[in-house]
mmCIF file of C-alpha atoms and ligand atoms in Angstrom:
data_model
loop_
_atom_site.group_PDB
_atom_site.id
_atom_site.type_symbol
_atom_site.label_atom_id
_atom_site.label_comp_id
_atom_site.label_asym_id
_atom_site.label_seq_id
_atom_site.Cartn_x
_atom_site.Cartn_y
_atom_site.Cartn_z
ATOM 1 C CA MET A 1 -21.521 2.181 35.704
ATOM 2 C CA ASN A 2 -18.363 1.890 33.572
ATOM 3 C CA PRO A 3 -18.045 4.347 30.654
ATOM 4 C CA PRO A 4 -18.645 2.712 27.239
ATOM 5 C CA ASP A 5 -15.535 1.144 25.690
ATOM 6 C CA PRO A 6 -14.721 3.334 22.610
ATOM 7 C CA SER A 7 -12.994 0.404 20.878
ATOM 8 C CA LEU A 8 -16.386 -1.321 20.600
ATOM 9 C CA ALA A 9 -17.934 1.620 18.724
ATOM 10 C CA ILE A 10 -15.384 1.289 15.906
ATOM 11 C CA ARG A 11 -15.997 -1.756 13.717
ATOM 12 C CA PRO A 12 -13.328 -1.862 10.979
ATOM 13 C CA MET A 13 -13.593 -4.129 7.949
ATOM 14 C CA ILE A 14 -10.298 -4.883 6.158
ATOM 15 C CA ILE A 15 -10.737 -5.926 2.517
ATOM 16 C CA GLY A 16 -7.762 -7.757 0.959
ATOM 17 C CA ALA A 17 -6.803 -8.900 4.455
ATOM 18 C CA ASP A 18 -4.201 -11.475 3.431
ATOM 19 C CA GLY A 19 -2.247 -9.087 1.198
ATOM 20 C CA LEU A 20 0.982 -7.308 2.104
ATOM 21 C CA VAL A 21 -0.728 -4.237 3.563
ATOM 22 C CA GLY A 22 -3.962 -5.975 4.609
ATOM 23 C CA SER A 23 -2.163 -8.557 6.758
ATOM 24 C CA ALA A 24 -0.183 -5.872 8.641
ATOM 25 C CA LEU A 25 -3.402 -3.983 9.173
ATOM 26 C CA ALA A 26 -5.227 -7.062 10.462
ATOM 27 C CA ALA A 27 -2.380 -7.729 12.915
ATOM 28 C CA LEU A 28 -2.661 -4.190 14.297
ATOM 29 C CA LEU A 29 -6.441 -3.716 14.300
ATOM 30 C CA GLU A 30 -7.771 -7.115 15.382
ATOM 31 C CA PRO A 31 -6.422 -6.921 18.978
ATOM 32 C CA ARG A 32 -7.373 -3.240 19.248
ATOM 33 C CA PHE A 33 -10.932 -3.365 17.926
ATOM 34 C CA PRO A 34 -12.748 -6.561 18.956
ATOM 35 C CA HIS A 35 -15.313 -6.150 16.149
ATOM 36 C CA THR A 36 -12.728 -6.075 13.337
ATOM 37 C CA VAL A 37 -13.722 -8.113 10.270
ATOM 38 C CA SER A 38 -10.877 -9.248 8.001
ATOM 39 C CA ALA A 39 -12.016 -10.380 4.528
ATOM 40 C CA THR A 40 -9.777 -12.179 2.050
ATOM 41 C CA ARG A 41 -10.440 -12.347 -1.686
ATOM 42 C CA THR A 42 -12.204 -15.710 -1.403
ATOM 43 C CA GLU A 43 -14.521 -14.217 1.222
ATOM 44 C CA MET A 44 -15.197 -10.930 -0.571
ATOM 45 C CA ASP A 45 -14.648 -10.092 -4.253
ATOM 46 C CA ILE A 46 -15.021 -6.327 -4.653
ATOM 47 C CA ALA A 47 -15.584 -6.704 -8.388
ATOM 48 C CA ASP A 48 -18.902 -8.375 -7.477
ATOM 49 C CA ARG A 49 -20.872 -5.353 -6.355
ATOM 50 C CA TRP A 50 -24.063 -7.078 -5.188
ATOM 51 C CA ALA A 51 -22.411 -9.836 -3.172
ATOM 52 C CA THR A 52 -20.067 -7.266 -1.621
ATOM 53 C CA GLU A 53 -22.972 -5.016 -0.683
ATOM 54 C CA LEU A 54 -24.910 -7.877 0.913
ATOM 55 C CA ASP A 55 -21.873 -8.892 2.976
ATOM 56 C CA ILE A 56 -21.048 -5.357 4.085
ATOM 57 C CA GLU A 57 -24.666 -4.719 5.099
ATOM 58 C CA ARG A 58 -24.755 -7.988 7.032
ATOM 59 C CA LEU A 59 -21.431 -7.439 8.808
ATOM 60 C CA ASP A 60 -22.191 -3.749 9.430
ATOM 61 C CA PRO A 61 -18.705 -2.189 9.749
ATOM 62 C CA THR A 62 -18.423 1.509 10.681
ATOM 63 C CA VAL A 63 -15.262 1.910 8.584
ATOM 64 C CA VAL A 64 -14.232 -0.060 5.484
ATOM 65 C CA ILE A 65 -10.506 -0.177 4.632
ATOM 66 C CA ASN A 66 -9.838 -1.246 1.064
ATOM 67 C CA THR A 67 -6.402 -2.763 0.507
ATOM 68 C CA ALA A 68 -7.638 -5.105 -2.263
ATOM 69 C CA ALA A 69 -5.997 -4.498 -5.625
ATOM 70 C CA ILE A 70 -4.279 -5.966 -8.616
ATOM 71 C CA SER A 71 -0.969 -4.646 -7.303
ATOM 72 C CA ASN A 72 1.427 -6.291 -9.755
ATOM 73 C CA VAL A 73 2.299 -3.585 -12.278
ATOM 74 C CA ASP A 74 3.223 -5.927 -15.165
ATOM 75 C CA GLU A 75 0.181 -8.123 -14.527
ATOM 76 C CA ALA A 76 -2.054 -5.044 -14.759
ATOM 77 C CA GLU A 77 -0.413 -4.068 -18.058
ATOM 78 C CA GLN A 78 -1.033 -7.514 -19.523
ATOM 79 C CA ASP A 79 -4.602 -7.778 -18.264
ATOM 80 C CA PRO A 80 -5.970 -4.222 -18.100
ATOM 81 C CA GLU A 81 -9.545 -5.501 -18.018
ATOM 82 C CA THR A 82 -9.078 -7.306 -14.703
ATOM 83 C CA ALA A 83 -7.005 -4.421 -13.313
ATOM 84 C CA GLY A 84 -9.881 -2.085 -14.186
ATOM 85 C CA GLU A 85 -12.478 -4.406 -12.649
ATOM 86 C CA VAL A 86 -10.654 -4.482 -9.307
ATOM 87 C CA ASN A 87 -8.674 -1.239 -9.026
ATOM 88 C CA ALA A 88 -11.237 1.074 -10.612
ATOM 89 C CA GLU A 89 -14.683 -0.547 -10.628
ATOM 90 C CA GLY A 90 -14.099 -2.405 -7.340
ATOM 91 C CA ALA A 91 -13.204 0.895 -5.680
ATOM 92 C CA ALA A 92 -16.264 2.567 -7.248
ATOM 93 C CA ASN A 93 -18.443 -0.285 -5.945
ATOM 94 C CA LEU A 94 -17.167 0.291 -2.419
ATOM 95 C CA ALA A 95 -17.775 4.032 -2.722
ATOM 96 C CA ALA A 96 -21.407 3.414 -3.733
ATOM 97 C CA ILE A 97 -21.924 0.823 -0.992
ATOM 98 C CA CYS A 98 -20.373 3.025 1.712
ATOM 99 C CA ARG A 99 -22.329 6.080 0.588
ATOM 100 C CA ARG A 100 -25.610 4.168 0.786
ATOM 101 C CA GLY A 101 -24.783 2.602 4.151
ATOM 102 C CA ARG A 102 -23.252 5.821 5.571
ATOM 103 C CA ARG A 103 -19.974 4.065 6.270
ATOM 104 C CA ARG A 104 -16.536 5.611 6.213
ATOM 105 C CA LEU A 105 -14.170 4.364 3.493
ATOM 106 C CA ILE A 106 -10.369 4.422 3.693
ATOM 107 C CA HIS A 107 -8.822 3.409 0.380
ATOM 108 C CA LEU A 108 -5.168 2.605 -0.372
ATOM 109 C CA SER A 109 -3.634 4.025 -3.525
ATOM 110 C CA THR A 110 -0.235 4.564 -5.058
ATOM 111 C CA ASP A 111 2.566 6.959 -6.050
ATOM 112 C CA TYR A 112 2.196 5.468 -9.561
ATOM 113 C CA VAL A 113 -0.634 7.909 -10.300
ATOM 114 C CA PHE A 114 2.218 10.360 -11.099
ATOM 115 C CA ASP A 115 4.451 10.402 -14.197
ATOM 116 C CA GLY A 116 7.627 10.766 -12.129
ATOM 117 C CA LEU A 117 9.018 13.705 -14.100
ATOM 118 C CA ALA A 118 8.517 16.504 -11.541
ATOM 119 C CA GLY A 119 12.058 16.377 -10.171
ATOM 120 C CA ARG A 120 10.779 16.948 -6.627
ATOM 121 C CA GLU A 121 8.492 15.319 -4.059
ATOM 122 C CA TYR A 122 4.835 15.000 -5.030
ATOM 123 C CA GLU A 123 2.197 16.804 -2.971
ATOM 124 C CA GLU A 124 -1.402 15.612 -2.731
ATOM 125 C CA ALA A 125 -2.603 18.451 -4.981
ATOM 126 C CA ASP A 126 -0.112 17.757 -7.775
ATOM 127 C CA LEU A 127 -1.374 16.823 -11.212
ATOM 128 C CA THR A 128 -1.648 13.097 -11.867
ATOM 129 C CA ALA A 129 -0.469 11.524 -15.132
ATOM 130 C CA PRO A 130 0.027 7.755 -14.804
ATOM 131 C CA VAL A 131 2.326 6.050 -17.301
ATOM 132 C CA ASN A 132 0.932 2.506 -17.083
ATOM 133 C CA GLU A 133 -2.342 0.548 -16.756
ATOM 134 C CA TYR A 134 -1.832 -0.057 -13.053
ATOM 135 C CA GLY A 135 -1.523 3.692 -12.388
ATOM 136 C CA ARG A 136 -4.457 4.505 -14.677
ATOM 137 C CA SER A 137 -6.740 1.945 -13.046
ATOM 138 C CA LYS A 138 -5.736 3.085 -9.539
ATOM 139 C CA LEU A 139 -6.363 6.717 -10.497
ATOM 140 C CA ARG A 140 -9.863 5.885 -11.759
ATOM 141 C CA GLY A 141 -10.511 4.170 -8.420
ATOM 142 C CA GLU A 142 -9.336 7.248 -6.475
ATOM 143 C CA GLU A 143 -11.514 9.534 -8.576
ATOM 144 C CA ALA A 144 -14.623 7.396 -8.084
ATOM 145 C CA ILE A 145 -14.114 7.451 -4.329
ATOM 146 C CA LEU A 146 -13.308 11.135 -3.923
ATOM 147 C CA ALA A 147 -16.167 12.184 -6.227
ATOM 148 C CA GLY A 148 -18.707 9.902 -4.607
ATOM 149 C CA LEU A 149 -17.995 10.131 -0.904
ATOM 150 C CA ALA A 150 -17.219 13.394 0.923
ATOM 151 C CA ASP A 151 -15.759 11.826 4.075
ATOM 152 C CA ALA A 152 -13.646 9.143 2.357
ATOM 153 C CA VAL A 153 -9.866 9.006 2.657
ATOM 154 C CA VAL A 154 -7.479 7.991 -0.122
ATOM 155 C CA LEU A 155 -4.056 7.138 1.293
ATOM 156 C CA ARG A 156 -1.313 6.984 -1.331
ATOM 157 C CA ILE A 157 1.668 4.821 -0.367
ATOM 158 C CA SER A 158 4.783 3.561 -2.180
ATOM 159 C CA PHE A 159 7.049 0.514 -2.661
ATOM 160 C CA VAL A 160 5.986 -1.607 0.298
ATOM 161 C CA PHE A 161 8.101 -4.114 2.229
ATOM 162 C CA GLY A 162 7.495 -6.088 5.412
ATOM 163 C CA PRO A 163 6.051 -9.395 6.558
ATOM 164 C CA GLY A 164 3.083 -10.937 4.753
ATOM 165 C CA ARG A 165 4.298 -11.822 1.289
ATOM 166 C CA GLU A 166 7.692 -11.950 -0.367
ATOM 167 C CA THR A 167 8.805 -8.598 -1.778
ATOM 168 C CA PHE A 168 11.876 -7.281 -3.606
ATOM 169 C CA PHE A 169 13.326 -6.473 -0.157
ATOM 170 C CA ASP A 170 13.152 -10.138 0.887
ATOM 171 C CA LYS A 171 14.683 -11.370 -2.359
ATOM 172 C CA ILE A 172 17.618 -8.986 -1.978
ATOM 173 C CA ALA A 173 18.092 -9.773 1.744
ATOM 174 C CA ARG A 174 18.091 -13.517 0.972
ATOM 175 C CA GLN A 175 20.708 -13.068 -1.740
ATOM 176 C CA ALA A 176 22.759 -10.911 0.646
ATOM 177 C CA VAL A 177 23.109 -13.766 3.152
ATOM 178 C CA SER A 178 23.401 -16.515 0.524
ATOM 179 C CA GLY A 179 26.767 -15.411 -0.816
ATOM 180 C CA GLY A 180 27.702 -15.960 -4.413
ATOM 181 C CA GLY A 181 27.570 -13.755 -7.447
ATOM 182 C CA PRO A 182 26.269 -10.328 -8.301
ATOM 183 C CA ILE A 183 22.893 -8.997 -7.210
ATOM 184 C CA ARG A 184 21.263 -6.948 -9.942
ATOM 185 C CA ALA A 185 18.894 -4.030 -9.397
ATOM 186 C CA ILE A 186 17.396 -1.359 -11.639
ATOM 187 C CA ASP A 187 19.285 1.910 -11.691
ATOM 188 C CA GLY A 188 16.114 3.976 -11.604
ATOM 189 C CA TRP A 189 12.467 3.952 -10.406
ATOM 190 C CA VAL A 190 13.210 6.290 -7.504
ATOM 191 C CA THR A 191 10.627 6.089 -4.741
ATOM 192 C CA LYS A 192 10.301 5.928 -0.954
ATOM 193 C CA PRO A 193 10.341 2.358 0.392
ATOM 194 C CA THR A 194 7.659 1.975 3.038
ATOM 195 C CA TYR A 195 7.147 -0.571 5.826
ATOM 196 C CA ASN A 196 3.716 -2.212 5.860
ATOM 197 C CA ARG A 197 3.542 -1.976 9.660
ATOM 198 C CA ASP A 198 4.063 1.799 9.485
ATOM 199 C CA ILE A 199 1.287 1.992 6.884
ATOM 200 C CA ALA A 200 -0.944 0.094 9.320
ATOM 201 C CA ARG A 201 -0.151 2.705 12.005
ATOM 202 C CA ALA A 202 -1.026 5.479 9.550
ATOM 203 C CA VAL A 203 -4.372 3.803 8.797
ATOM 204 C CA LEU A 204 -5.022 3.483 12.542
ATOM 205 C CA ALA A 205 -4.419 7.239 12.908
ATOM 206 C CA LEU A 206 -6.972 7.835 10.133
ATOM 207 C CA ILE A 207 -9.499 5.508 11.768
ATOM 208 C CA GLU A 208 -9.154 7.356 15.070
ATOM 209 C CA ASP A 209 -9.637 10.753 13.411
ATOM 210 C CA PRO A 210 -13.112 10.646 11.855
ATOM 211 C CA GLY A 211 -12.734 14.248 10.657
ATOM 212 C CA ALA A 212 -9.840 13.361 8.325
ATOM 213 C CA SER A 213 -10.943 13.158 4.692
ATOM 214 C CA GLY A 214 -9.591 13.484 1.165
ATOM 215 C CA LEU A 215 -6.122 12.656 -0.096
ATOM 216 C CA PHE A 216 -3.083 11.929 2.070
ATOM 217 C CA HIS A 217 0.405 10.711 1.170
ATOM 218 C CA PHE A 218 2.231 8.321 3.486
ATOM 219 C CA ALA A 219 5.738 6.931 2.927
ATOM 220 C CA ASN A 220 8.789 6.315 5.055
ATOM 221 C CA GLY A 221 11.599 8.864 4.757
ATOM 222 C CA GLY A 222 14.309 8.552 2.095
ATOM 223 C CA ALA A 223 13.879 8.294 -1.672
ATOM 224 C CA VAL A 224 16.097 5.763 -3.454
ATOM 225 C CA SER A 225 16.501 4.053 -6.800
ATOM 226 C CA ARG A 226 16.072 0.270 -6.777
ATOM 227 C CA PHE A 227 19.878 0.032 -7.050
ATOM 228 C CA ALA A 228 20.493 2.268 -3.996
ATOM 229 C CA PHE A 229 17.745 0.415 -2.134
ATOM 230 C CA ALA A 230 19.296 -2.980 -2.880
ATOM 231 C CA ARG A 231 22.747 -1.795 -1.786
ATOM 232 C CA GLU A 232 21.370 -0.555 1.514
ATOM 233 C CA VAL A 233 19.334 -3.716 2.138
ATOM 234 C CA VAL A 234 22.419 -5.862 1.471
ATOM 235 C CA ARG A 235 24.442 -3.719 3.872
ATOM 236 C CA LEU A 236 21.754 -3.856 6.570
ATOM 237 C CA ALA A 237 21.481 -7.647 6.153
ATOM 238 C CA GLY A 238 25.240 -7.961 6.783
ATOM 239 C CA GLY A 239 26.270 -8.614 3.178
ATOM 240 C CA ASP A 240 28.683 -6.840 0.847
ATOM 241 C CA PRO A 241 26.954 -3.913 -0.929
ATOM 242 C CA ALA A 242 29.607 -4.012 -3.661
ATOM 243 C CA ARG A 243 27.889 -7.175 -4.967
ATOM 244 C CA VAL A 244 24.948 -5.057 -6.114
ATOM 245 C CA GLU A 245 25.229 -4.073 -9.762
ATOM 246 C CA PRO A 246 23.099 -1.491 -11.563
ATOM 247 C CA VAL A 247 20.911 -2.514 -14.484
ATOM 248 C CA ALA A 248 19.611 0.094 -16.920
ATOM 249 C CA PRO A 249 15.767 0.126 -16.926
ATOM 250 C CA GLU A 250 15.742 0.176 -20.766
ATOM 251 C CA SER A 251 17.717 -3.073 -20.880
ATOM 252 C CA LEU A 252 14.784 -5.022 -19.426
ATOM 253 C CA ASP A 253 11.881 -5.863 -21.663
ATOM 254 C CA LEU A 254 9.142 -5.396 -19.082
ATOM 255 C CA PRO A 255 5.474 -5.133 -20.100
ATOM 256 C CA ALA A 256 4.798 -1.930 -18.117
ATOM 257 C CA ALA A 257 6.636 1.390 -18.144
ATOM 258 C CA ARG A 258 7.554 2.804 -14.725
ATOM 259 C CA PRO A 259 7.613 6.447 -13.652
ATOM 260 C CA ALA A 260 11.177 7.733 -13.172
ATOM 261 C CA ALA A 261 10.875 9.209 -9.653
ATOM 262 C CA THR A 262 7.767 9.365 -7.483
ATOM 263 C CA PRO A 263 8.800 10.366 -3.939
ATOM 264 C CA LEU A 264 5.685 11.282 -1.964
ATOM 265 C CA ALA A 265 5.692 14.415 0.207
ATOM 266 C CA THR A 266 4.249 13.541 3.618
ATOM 267 C CA GLY A 267 3.936 17.001 5.218
ATOM 268 C CA LEU A 268 0.138 17.002 5.136
ATOM 269 C CA PHE A 269 -0.040 13.711 7.023
ATOM 270 C CA ALA A 270 2.586 14.860 9.560
ATOM 271 C CA ALA A 271 0.791 18.154 10.177
ATOM 272 C CA ARG A 272 -2.575 16.485 10.688
ATOM 273 C CA PHE A 273 -1.444 13.627 12.905
ATOM 274 C CA GLY A 274 1.552 15.142 14.681
ATOM 275 C CA TRP A 275 4.100 12.504 13.649
ATOM 276 C CA ALA A 276 6.350 12.152 10.664
ATOM 277 C CA PRO A 277 7.091 8.741 9.108
ATOM 278 C CA ARG A 278 10.526 7.466 10.169
ATOM 279 C CA PRO A 279 13.361 6.812 7.673
ATOM 280 C CA TRP A 280 12.839 3.570 5.741
ATOM 281 C CA THR A 281 16.259 2.329 6.911
ATOM 282 C CA ASP A 282 15.101 2.433 10.575
ATOM 283 C CA ALA A 283 12.042 0.384 9.647
ATOM 284 C CA ALA A 284 14.224 -1.992 7.612
ATOM 285 C CA ARG A 285 16.498 -2.608 10.617
ATOM 286 C CA GLU A 286 13.461 -3.465 12.738
ATOM 287 C CA TYR A 287 12.104 -5.811 10.077
ATOM 288 C CA LEU A 288 15.445 -7.603 9.590
ATOM 289 C CA ALA A 289 15.896 -8.023 13.368
ATOM 290 C CA GLU A 290 12.470 -9.672 13.643
ATOM 291 C CA HIS A 291 12.659 -11.630 10.371
ATOM 292 C CA PRO A 292 16.313 -12.507 9.725
ATOM 293 C CA PRO A 293 16.752 -13.578 6.080
ATOM 294 C CA GLN A 294 17.453 -17.249 5.501
ATOM 295 C CA ALA A 295 20.231 -18.262 3.102
ATOM 296 C CA ALA A 296 18.958 -19.973 -0.061
ATOM 297 C CA PRO A 297 19.552 -23.755 0.122
HETATM 298 N N1 NAP B 301 2.937 -3.265 -2.752
HETATM 299 C C1 NAP B 301 3.345 -2.047 -3.087
HETATM 300 O O1 NAP B 301 4.553 -1.812 -3.270
HETATM 301 C C2 NAP B 301 2.362 -0.931 -3.227
HETATM 302 C C3 NAP B 301 2.843 0.347 -3.585
HETATM 303 C C4 NAP B 301 1.948 1.409 -3.693
HETATM 304 C C5 NAP B 301 0.601 1.205 -3.464
HETATM 305 N N2 NAP B 301 0.149 -0.043 -3.150
HETATM 306 C C6 NAP B 301 -1.303 -0.192 -2.930
HETATM 307 O O2 NAP B 301 -1.489 -0.686 -1.620
HETATM 308 C C7 NAP B 301 -2.657 -1.509 -1.571
HETATM 309 C C8 NAP B 301 -2.274 -2.861 -0.976
HETATM 310 O O3 NAP B 301 -1.303 -3.466 -1.812
HETATM 311 P P1 NAP B 301 -0.552 -4.806 -1.383
HETATM 312 O O4 NAP B 301 0.871 -4.624 -1.683
HETATM 313 O O5 NAP B 301 -0.979 -5.229 -0.019
HETATM 314 O O6 NAP B 301 -1.149 -5.804 -2.467
HETATM 315 P P2 NAP B 301 -1.262 -7.401 -2.386
HETATM 316 O O7 NAP B 301 -0.279 -7.962 -1.436
HETATM 317 O O8 NAP B 301 -1.271 -7.855 -3.797
HETATM 318 O O9 NAP B 301 -2.690 -7.580 -1.734
HETATM 319 C C9 NAP B 301 -3.856 -7.246 -2.420
HETATM 320 C C10 NAP B 301 -4.934 -8.211 -1.991
HETATM 321 O O10 NAP B 301 -6.104 -7.914 -2.739
HETATM 322 C C11 NAP B 301 -6.678 -9.144 -3.108
HETATM 323 N N3 NAP B 301 -7.571 -8.973 -4.246
HETATM 324 C C12 NAP B 301 -7.259 -8.946 -5.562
HETATM 325 N N4 NAP B 301 -8.380 -8.817 -6.289
HETATM 326 C C13 NAP B 301 -9.416 -8.761 -5.402
HETATM 327 C C14 NAP B 301 -10.824 -8.634 -5.539
HETATM 328 N N5 NAP B 301 -11.420 -8.581 -6.736
HETATM 329 N N6 NAP B 301 -11.576 -8.609 -4.402
HETATM 330 C C15 NAP B 301 -11.007 -8.691 -3.191
HETATM 331 N N7 NAP B 301 -9.683 -8.831 -3.003
HETATM 332 C C16 NAP B 301 -8.896 -8.854 -4.106
HETATM 333 C C17 NAP B 301 -5.502 -10.043 -3.392
HETATM 334 O O11 NAP B 301 -5.884 -11.395 -3.351
HETATM 335 P P3 NAP B 301 -5.065 -12.485 -4.224
HETATM 336 O O12 NAP B 301 -3.658 -12.419 -3.720
HETATM 337 O O13 NAP B 301 -5.775 -13.748 -3.915
HETATM 338 O O14 NAP B 301 -5.175 -12.040 -5.639
HETATM 339 C C18 NAP B 301 -4.565 -9.666 -2.242
HETATM 340 O O15 NAP B 301 -4.850 -10.422 -1.085
HETATM 341 C C19 NAP B 301 -3.170 -1.570 -3.011
HETATM 342 O O16 NAP B 301 -4.147 -0.580 -3.162
HETATM 343 C C20 NAP B 301 -1.954 -1.213 -3.857
HETATM 344 O O17 NAP B 301 -2.349 -0.639 -5.073
HETATM 345 C C21 NAP B 301 0.997 -1.110 -3.009
#
């Protein structure tokens, strides 16, 4: 008799499966675990606790991965009620559902739970102090999960790029190959750009290690301002980095404040899983080679 196939014992459910992180996760997990369920917002609204519970009970995943969020920082500032319903109460709903059904929960969170004033990389145990509604709603979601579910994982990530939906990276890369005038980027908001496919690999490592629980940080190596990021993306895309001009954050009248510098320390993740995230520029080269930017018409 053949030994049981371990991939059949793990039944992941990805919530927010057509988002930037969710789509990379679906692409990695679906071929690996035949019982993967990928749920988009129209199929599962985590703000609706009872419908979500019915669906999760019916589909019976062993591990629920929540990538669903109001992820647009200015949108969250302008509509804090909806941000709270999804980022905080939606996360709390999943914690209650997973506790009752004895399911593991892996939840994605953000570097924006910090105020960005530390002047060094943030460890998992550092004090949180979000400066905007997005960060506050995400922090309430983290707290509900960690308080309610002993074996849950909260994975904080930062400034995502990659295939799935258009990001700042894609806009800059497109401008780089389109020629023309200056490319403007904020001279601030220092963080570690992170490739969605590397995040998917980190989530896979968490899925395959059922003993991992609590908070982890995951981000590619290299902290940059938006200006330094844009310059590097232009260079990697074959354009002229001198076209990138810095813009002072105060000069933009944006609804939400941003933390000054939120680089995540990833030593805990590396020690647990035996691999360190690669530099973001290596990931960016891979992404650009597979998805060459198209010049604007
Ligand atoms: N993107 C970043 O730079 C970044 C940085 C740090 C942390 N994060 C965190 O990483 C996670 C994934 O972010 P992402 O960039 O993949 O975001 P995303 O591309 O905006 O994807 C989020 C998904 O959640 C869905 N969603 C929204 N409200 C929902 C609800 N009530 N029920 C179910 N699904 C809902 C969205 O659907 P619709 O599109 O139809 O609204 C979207 O498909 C989030 O927890 C985010 O806070 C992201």
